[in-house]
Amino acid sequence: MFNDYISKRQHMVDTQLLPRGIKDPRVINAMRKIPRHLFLDEALWPEAYEDHPAPIGEKQTISQPYIVALMTEALKLQGTETVLEIGTGSGYQTAILAELAEQVYSVERLPNIAKRARRTLDNLKYSNIVITIGDGTLGWREHGPYDGIIVTAAAPSAPKPLLEQLKAGGRLVIPIGDEFTQDLTVFIREDEQDYSRESYGGCRFVKLIGAHGWGE
Ligand code: SAH
């Protein structure tokens, strides 16, 4: 059974990520390594490496593997960065970030979801991840500014506190749109006041709920 998940994981990378243009070798290695099934209920393990999101309880989902790879690649991490993640969810994306950056801070709104992610990540022995419960649309000022910020829920626009908590040259990766479809967007802080914007294509996420997101 163990070997079965290893081969499913390699198959996921070879058939879902490489043909769609994921190129960063560090991202590819992390996706080959991290046991994605352990972030799901055991009943869902058989489909953990399939090409779609999966439920994680409380109407939330673990993102599709390709979207995790695409968003991570868009951060352009080298290994020395401090990264802020909004929407811990299952903790799978958090683990990928922890492999590729120096330190990861992650904010989750739902306490039960956050506790479970913490347990999973502790079992896997990650020591460079700090999770807190709160409204991530406000960012996490205490540990900023950040080299990269990733939001794994859909926002109507880029939350101002997140733009402010980027370092110069820092990148904010966030799905922007309405509640049905979004554009995966990267904001790059060129200097104090100046941001440029790139689009990485269509996606669909659950809603970012908070002061600078959607209402409850
Ligand atoms: N990257 C996660 C995605 C989880 S779904 C994964 O692949 O497992 C999005 C998550 O964002 C949900 O857990 C939801 O509760 C959380 N979320 C929504 N609004 C939030 C907010 N304002 N602050 C923090 N987390 C939020």
mmCIF file of C-alpha atoms and ligand atoms in Angstrom:
data_model
loop_
_atom_site.group_PDB
_atom_site.id
_atom_site.type_symbol
_atom_site.label_atom_id
_atom_site.label_comp_id
_atom_site.label_asym_id
_atom_site.label_seq_id
_atom_site.Cartn_x
_atom_site.Cartn_y
_atom_site.Cartn_z
ATOM 1 C CA MET A 1 0.000 0.000 0.000
ATOM 2 C CA PHE A 2 2.838 2.375 0.928
ATOM 3 C CA ASN A 3 4.574 1.803 -2.416
ATOM 4 C CA ASP A 4 1.280 2.295 -4.134
ATOM 5 C CA TYR A 5 1.096 5.921 -2.894
ATOM 6 C CA ILE A 6 4.676 6.594 -3.947
ATOM 7 C CA SER A 7 3.962 5.464 -7.478
ATOM 8 C CA LYS A 8 0.646 7.334 -7.595
ATOM 9 C CA ARG A 9 2.508 10.464 -6.531
ATOM 10 C CA GLN A 10 5.145 10.119 -9.253
ATOM 11 C CA HIS A 11 2.353 9.493 -11.755
ATOM 12 C CA MET A 12 0.599 12.684 -10.575
ATOM 13 C CA VAL A 13 3.751 14.720 -11.235
ATOM 14 C CA ASP A 14 4.449 13.076 -14.591
ATOM 15 C CA THR A 15 0.909 13.351 -15.971
ATOM 16 C CA GLN A 16 -0.580 16.467 -14.292
ATOM 17 C CA LEU A 17 2.329 18.857 -13.634
ATOM 18 C CA LEU A 18 5.056 18.322 -16.231
ATOM 19 C CA PRO A 19 2.805 18.263 -19.338
ATOM 20 C CA ARG A 20 1.120 21.508 -18.187
ATOM 21 C CA GLY A 21 4.426 23.328 -17.948
ATOM 22 C CA ILE A 22 5.495 23.215 -14.284
ATOM 23 C CA LYS A 23 9.278 23.643 -14.560
ATOM 24 C CA ASP A 24 10.832 24.670 -11.225
ATOM 25 C CA PRO A 25 12.838 21.577 -10.161
ATOM 26 C CA ARG A 26 12.462 22.409 -6.451
ATOM 27 C CA VAL A 27 8.663 22.571 -6.792
ATOM 28 C CA ILE A 28 8.642 19.293 -8.733
ATOM 29 C CA ASN A 29 10.819 17.568 -6.104
ATOM 30 C CA ALA A 30 8.598 18.757 -3.249
ATOM 31 C CA MET A 31 5.492 17.466 -5.041
ATOM 32 C CA ARG A 32 7.243 14.124 -5.636
ATOM 33 C CA LYS A 33 8.132 13.893 -1.942
ATOM 34 C CA ILE A 34 5.200 15.085 0.191
ATOM 35 C CA PRO A 35 2.609 12.402 1.045
ATOM 36 C CA ARG A 36 -0.505 14.306 -0.033
ATOM 37 C CA HIS A 37 -2.849 11.483 1.055
ATOM 38 C CA LEU A 38 -1.921 12.054 4.730
ATOM 39 C CA PHE A 39 -3.602 15.496 4.551
ATOM 40 C CA LEU A 40 -6.977 13.847 3.818
ATOM 41 C CA ASP A 41 -9.375 11.539 5.664
ATOM 42 C CA GLU A 42 -8.335 7.950 5.197
ATOM 43 C CA ALA A 43 -11.488 7.241 3.186
ATOM 44 C CA LEU A 44 -10.187 9.665 0.539
ATOM 45 C CA TRP A 45 -6.633 8.303 0.334
ATOM 46 C CA PRO A 46 -7.334 6.316 -2.852
ATOM 47 C CA GLU A 47 -8.173 9.548 -4.731
ATOM 48 C CA ALA A 48 -5.553 11.781 -3.085
ATOM 49 C CA TYR A 49 -3.393 11.973 -6.223
ATOM 50 C CA GLU A 50 -6.196 12.583 -8.714
ATOM 51 C CA ASP A 51 -6.480 15.706 -10.823
ATOM 52 C CA HIS A 52 -9.074 17.586 -8.740
ATOM 53 C CA PRO A 53 -9.681 19.264 -5.366
ATOM 54 C CA ALA A 54 -11.062 17.105 -2.506
ATOM 55 C CA PRO A 55 -13.213 17.892 0.564
ATOM 56 C CA ILE A 56 -11.485 18.505 3.929
ATOM 57 C CA GLY A 57 -14.621 19.242 6.011
ATOM 58 C CA GLU A 58 -16.495 22.462 6.902
ATOM 59 C CA LYS A 59 -17.189 22.990 3.154
ATOM 60 C CA GLN A 60 -13.491 23.587 2.452
ATOM 61 C CA THR A 61 -11.253 21.796 -0.043
ATOM 62 C CA ILE A 62 -7.643 20.794 -0.569
ATOM 63 C CA SER A 63 -6.548 22.389 -3.854
ATOM 64 C CA GLN A 64 -5.933 20.405 -7.035
ATOM 65 C CA PRO A 65 -2.255 19.318 -7.233
ATOM 66 C CA TYR A 66 -1.593 21.337 -10.403
ATOM 67 C CA ILE A 67 -2.922 24.537 -8.819
ATOM 68 C CA VAL A 68 -0.696 24.010 -5.752
ATOM 69 C CA ALA A 69 2.319 23.586 -8.053
ATOM 70 C CA LEU A 70 1.386 26.598 -10.210
ATOM 71 C CA MET A 71 0.855 28.936 -7.233
ATOM 72 C CA THR A 72 4.064 27.777 -5.572
ATOM 73 C CA GLU A 73 6.073 28.232 -8.765
ATOM 74 C CA ALA A 74 4.647 31.749 -9.083
ATOM 75 C CA LEU A 75 6.280 32.676 -5.746
ATOM 76 C CA LYS A 76 9.752 31.950 -7.247
ATOM 77 C CA LEU A 77 11.216 30.664 -3.969
ATOM 78 C CA GLN A 78 14.970 29.992 -3.613
ATOM 79 C CA GLY A 79 15.072 28.665 -0.036
ATOM 80 C CA THR A 80 15.891 31.754 2.035
ATOM 81 C CA GLU A 81 12.451 33.352 2.126
ATOM 82 C CA THR A 82 9.905 34.116 4.806
ATOM 83 C CA VAL A 83 6.457 33.305 3.422
ATOM 84 C CA LEU A 84 2.944 34.068 4.660
ATOM 85 C CA GLU A 85 0.105 31.739 3.673
ATOM 86 C CA ILE A 86 -3.558 32.684 4.085
ATOM 87 C CA GLY A 87 -5.938 29.680 4.275
ATOM 88 C CA THR A 88 -3.983 26.788 5.837
ATOM 89 C CA GLY A 89 -6.758 24.311 5.023
ATOM 90 C CA SER A 90 -5.376 20.762 5.011
ATOM 91 C CA GLY A 91 -1.801 22.035 5.446
ATOM 92 C CA TYR A 92 -0.637 20.407 2.198
ATOM 93 C CA GLN A 93 0.312 23.685 0.504
ATOM 94 C CA THR A 94 1.915 24.734 3.807
ATOM 95 C CA ALA A 95 4.181 21.664 3.708
ATOM 96 C CA ILE A 96 5.208 22.397 0.118
ATOM 97 C CA LEU A 97 6.123 25.954 1.165
ATOM 98 C CA ALA A 98 8.073 24.665 4.182
ATOM 99 C CA GLU A 99 10.186 22.531 1.832
ATOM 100 C CA LEU A 100 10.983 25.495 -0.405
ATOM 101 C CA ALA A 101 11.319 28.510 1.926
ATOM 102 C CA GLU A 102 13.098 29.146 5.198
ATOM 103 C CA GLN A 103 10.106 29.999 7.374
ATOM 104 C CA VAL A 104 6.367 29.741 6.824
ATOM 105 C CA TYR A 105 3.619 31.579 8.708
ATOM 106 C CA SER A 106 0.073 30.442 7.977
ATOM 107 C CA VAL A 107 -3.292 31.910 8.994
ATOM 108 C CA GLU A 108 -6.518 29.851 9.053
ATOM 109 C CA ARG A 109 -9.953 31.158 9.952
ATOM 110 C CA LEU A 110 -11.545 27.891 11.124
ATOM 111 C CA PRO A 111 -10.109 26.511 14.392
ATOM 112 C CA ASN A 112 -10.875 22.821 13.724
ATOM 113 C CA ILE A 113 -9.283 22.949 10.282
ATOM 114 C CA ALA A 114 -6.190 24.674 11.730
ATOM 115 C CA LYS A 115 -5.830 22.106 14.542
ATOM 116 C CA ARG A 116 -5.970 19.215 12.160
ATOM 117 C CA ALA A 117 -3.386 20.768 9.812
ATOM 118 C CA ARG A 118 -1.119 21.357 12.820
ATOM 119 C CA ARG A 119 -1.386 17.686 13.801
ATOM 120 C CA THR A 120 -0.611 16.468 10.299
ATOM 121 C CA LEU A 121 2.398 18.784 9.955
ATOM 122 C CA ASP A 122 3.708 17.820 13.415
ATOM 123 C CA ASN A 123 3.487 14.134 12.475
ATOM 124 C CA LEU A 124 5.605 14.920 9.415
ATOM 125 C CA LYS A 125 8.115 16.756 11.684
ATOM 126 C CA TYR A 126 8.011 20.207 10.101
ATOM 127 C CA SER A 127 9.703 22.707 12.402
ATOM 128 C CA ASN A 128 9.584 25.849 10.217
ATOM 129 C CA ILE A 129 5.808 26.362 10.180
ATOM 130 C CA VAL A 130 3.817 28.575 12.561
ATOM 131 C CA ILE A 131 0.003 28.474 12.272
ATOM 132 C CA THR A 132 -2.430 30.910 13.844
ATOM 133 C CA ILE A 133 -6.220 31.176 13.856
ATOM 134 C CA GLY A 134 -7.617 34.466 12.611
ATOM 135 C CA ASP A 135 -8.684 36.656 9.707
ATOM 136 C CA GLY A 136 -5.875 36.336 7.178
ATOM 137 C CA THR A 137 -7.153 39.235 5.080
ATOM 138 C CA LEU A 138 -5.447 41.397 7.729
ATOM 139 C CA GLY A 139 -2.152 39.563 7.138
ATOM 140 C CA TRP A 140 0.174 38.894 10.088
ATOM 141 C CA ARG A 141 2.059 42.121 10.678
ATOM 142 C CA GLU A 142 4.197 40.844 13.545
ATOM 143 C CA HIS A 143 6.334 38.554 11.354
ATOM 144 C CA GLY A 144 6.362 40.692 8.190
ATOM 145 C CA PRO A 145 7.328 42.045 5.797
ATOM 146 C CA TYR A 146 7.330 38.894 3.661
ATOM 147 C CA ASP A 147 9.206 37.782 0.556
ATOM 148 C CA GLY A 148 6.072 36.011 -0.592
ATOM 149 C CA ILE A 149 2.392 35.845 0.361
ATOM 150 C CA ILE A 150 0.048 33.163 -0.977
ATOM 151 C CA VAL A 151 -3.725 33.239 -0.556
ATOM 152 C CA THR A 152 -5.475 29.927 -1.158
ATOM 153 C CA ALA A 153 -9.031 31.291 -1.187
ATOM 154 C CA ALA A 154 -10.858 33.509 -3.693
ATOM 155 C CA ALA A 155 -10.796 37.268 -3.104
ATOM 156 C CA PRO A 156 -12.792 40.094 -4.721
ATOM 157 C CA SER A 157 -9.577 42.187 -4.823
ATOM 158 C CA ALA A 158 -6.093 42.150 -3.292
ATOM 159 C CA PRO A 159 -6.448 42.877 0.471
ATOM 160 C CA LYS A 160 -4.571 46.111 1.222
ATOM 161 C CA PRO A 161 -2.838 44.762 4.377
ATOM 162 C CA LEU A 162 -1.319 41.939 2.306
ATOM 163 C CA LEU A 163 0.053 44.331 -0.309
ATOM 164 C CA GLU A 164 1.511 46.436 2.530
ATOM 165 C CA GLN A 165 3.172 43.436 4.203
ATOM 166 C CA LEU A 166 5.240 42.536 1.102
ATOM 167 C CA LYS A 167 8.945 43.352 0.981
ATOM 168 C CA ALA A 168 10.259 45.314 -2.017
ATOM 169 C CA GLY A 169 10.501 42.688 -4.774
ATOM 170 C CA GLY A 170 8.035 40.478 -2.862
ATOM 171 C CA ARG A 171 5.239 38.559 -4.597
ATOM 172 C CA LEU A 172 1.573 38.127 -3.623
ATOM 173 C CA VAL A 173 -0.133 35.159 -5.324
ATOM 174 C CA ILE A 174 -3.921 35.322 -5.051
ATOM 175 C CA PRO A 175 -7.044 34.231 -6.966
ATOM 176 C CA ILE A 176 -9.021 37.382 -7.825
ATOM 177 C CA GLY A 177 -12.585 37.318 -9.145
ATOM 178 C CA ASP A 178 -16.163 36.526 -8.164
ATOM 179 C CA GLU A 179 -17.331 33.523 -6.157
ATOM 180 C CA PHE A 180 -17.520 31.212 -9.209
ATOM 181 C CA THR A 181 -14.352 31.908 -11.142
ATOM 182 C CA GLN A 182 -11.118 33.754 -10.534
ATOM 183 C CA ASP A 183 -7.932 34.770 -12.252
ATOM 184 C CA LEU A 184 -4.776 33.545 -10.534
ATOM 185 C CA THR A 185 -2.982 36.859 -10.073
ATOM 186 C CA VAL A 186 0.531 37.776 -8.957
ATOM 187 C CA PHE A 187 1.193 41.259 -7.535
ATOM 188 C CA ILE A 188 4.874 42.217 -7.413
ATOM 189 C CA ARG A 189 5.961 45.045 -5.139
ATOM 190 C CA GLU A 190 8.368 47.017 -7.321
ATOM 191 C CA ASP A 191 9.004 49.647 -4.636
ATOM 192 C CA GLU A 192 7.198 51.422 -1.783
ATOM 193 C CA GLN A 193 4.132 52.546 -3.782
ATOM 194 C CA ASP A 194 4.463 50.704 -7.057
ATOM 195 C CA TYR A 195 3.047 47.236 -7.831
ATOM 196 C CA SER A 196 3.019 45.344 -11.106
ATOM 197 C CA ARG A 197 0.530 42.587 -11.891
ATOM 198 C CA GLU A 198 0.721 39.320 -13.839
ATOM 199 C CA SER A 199 -1.998 36.796 -14.683
ATOM 200 C CA TYR A 200 -1.503 33.029 -14.414
ATOM 201 C CA GLY A 201 -4.896 31.925 -15.780
ATOM 202 C CA GLY A 202 -8.309 30.809 -14.542
ATOM 203 C CA CYS A 203 -9.007 28.926 -11.332
ATOM 204 C CA ARG A 204 -11.770 28.245 -8.814
ATOM 205 C CA PHE A 205 -11.378 28.513 -5.040
ATOM 206 C CA VAL A 206 -13.629 28.652 -1.981
ATOM 207 C CA LYS A 207 -14.276 32.169 -0.691
ATOM 208 C CA LEU A 208 -11.839 34.233 1.340
ATOM 209 C CA ILE A 209 -14.037 35.448 4.203
ATOM 210 C CA GLY A 210 -12.947 38.452 6.245
ATOM 211 C CA ALA A 211 -12.582 42.196 6.649
ATOM 212 C CA HIS A 212 -10.847 42.587 3.253
ATOM 213 C CA GLY A 213 -12.556 39.586 1.618
ATOM 214 C CA TRP A 214 -16.174 38.432 1.307
ATOM 215 C CA GLY A 215 -18.804 38.718 4.052
ATOM 216 C CA GLU A 216 -19.777 35.584 6.030
HETATM 217 N N1 SAH B 1 -4.281 25.436 0.650
HETATM 218 C C1 SAH B 1 -5.392 24.767 1.272
HETATM 219 C C2 SAH B 1 -6.675 25.379 0.784
HETATM 220 C C3 SAH B 1 -7.794 25.227 1.733
HETATM 221 S S1 SAH B 1 -9.334 25.937 1.198
HETATM 222 C C4 SAH B 1 -5.334 23.299 0.946
HETATM 223 O O1 SAH B 1 -4.929 22.970 -0.180
HETATM 224 O O2 SAH B 1 -5.699 22.477 1.777
HETATM 225 C C5 SAH B 1 -9.183 27.600 1.781
HETATM 226 C C6 SAH B 1 -9.024 27.794 3.246
HETATM 227 O O3 SAH B 1 -9.029 29.214 3.484
HETATM 228 C C7 SAH B 1 -10.142 27.210 4.100
HETATM 229 O O4 SAH B 1 -9.605 26.378 5.080
HETATM 230 C C8 SAH B 1 -10.800 28.460 4.719
HETATM 231 O O5 SAH B 1 -11.301 28.244 6.028
HETATM 232 C C9 SAH B 1 -9.650 29.448 4.719
HETATM 233 N N2 SAH B 1 -10.023 30.865 4.804
HETATM 234 C C10 SAH B 1 -11.050 31.519 4.227
HETATM 235 N N3 SAH B 1 -11.027 32.821 4.557
HETATM 236 C C11 SAH B 1 -9.960 33.007 5.371
HETATM 237 C C12 SAH B 1 -9.398 34.134 6.050
HETATM 238 N N4 SAH B 1 -9.914 35.371 5.974
HETATM 239 N N5 SAH B 1 -8.289 33.939 6.807
HETATM 240 C C13 SAH B 1 -7.728 32.717 6.922
HETATM 241 N N6 SAH B 1 -8.223 31.615 6.300
HETATM 242 C C14 SAH B 1 -9.309 31.760 5.538
#
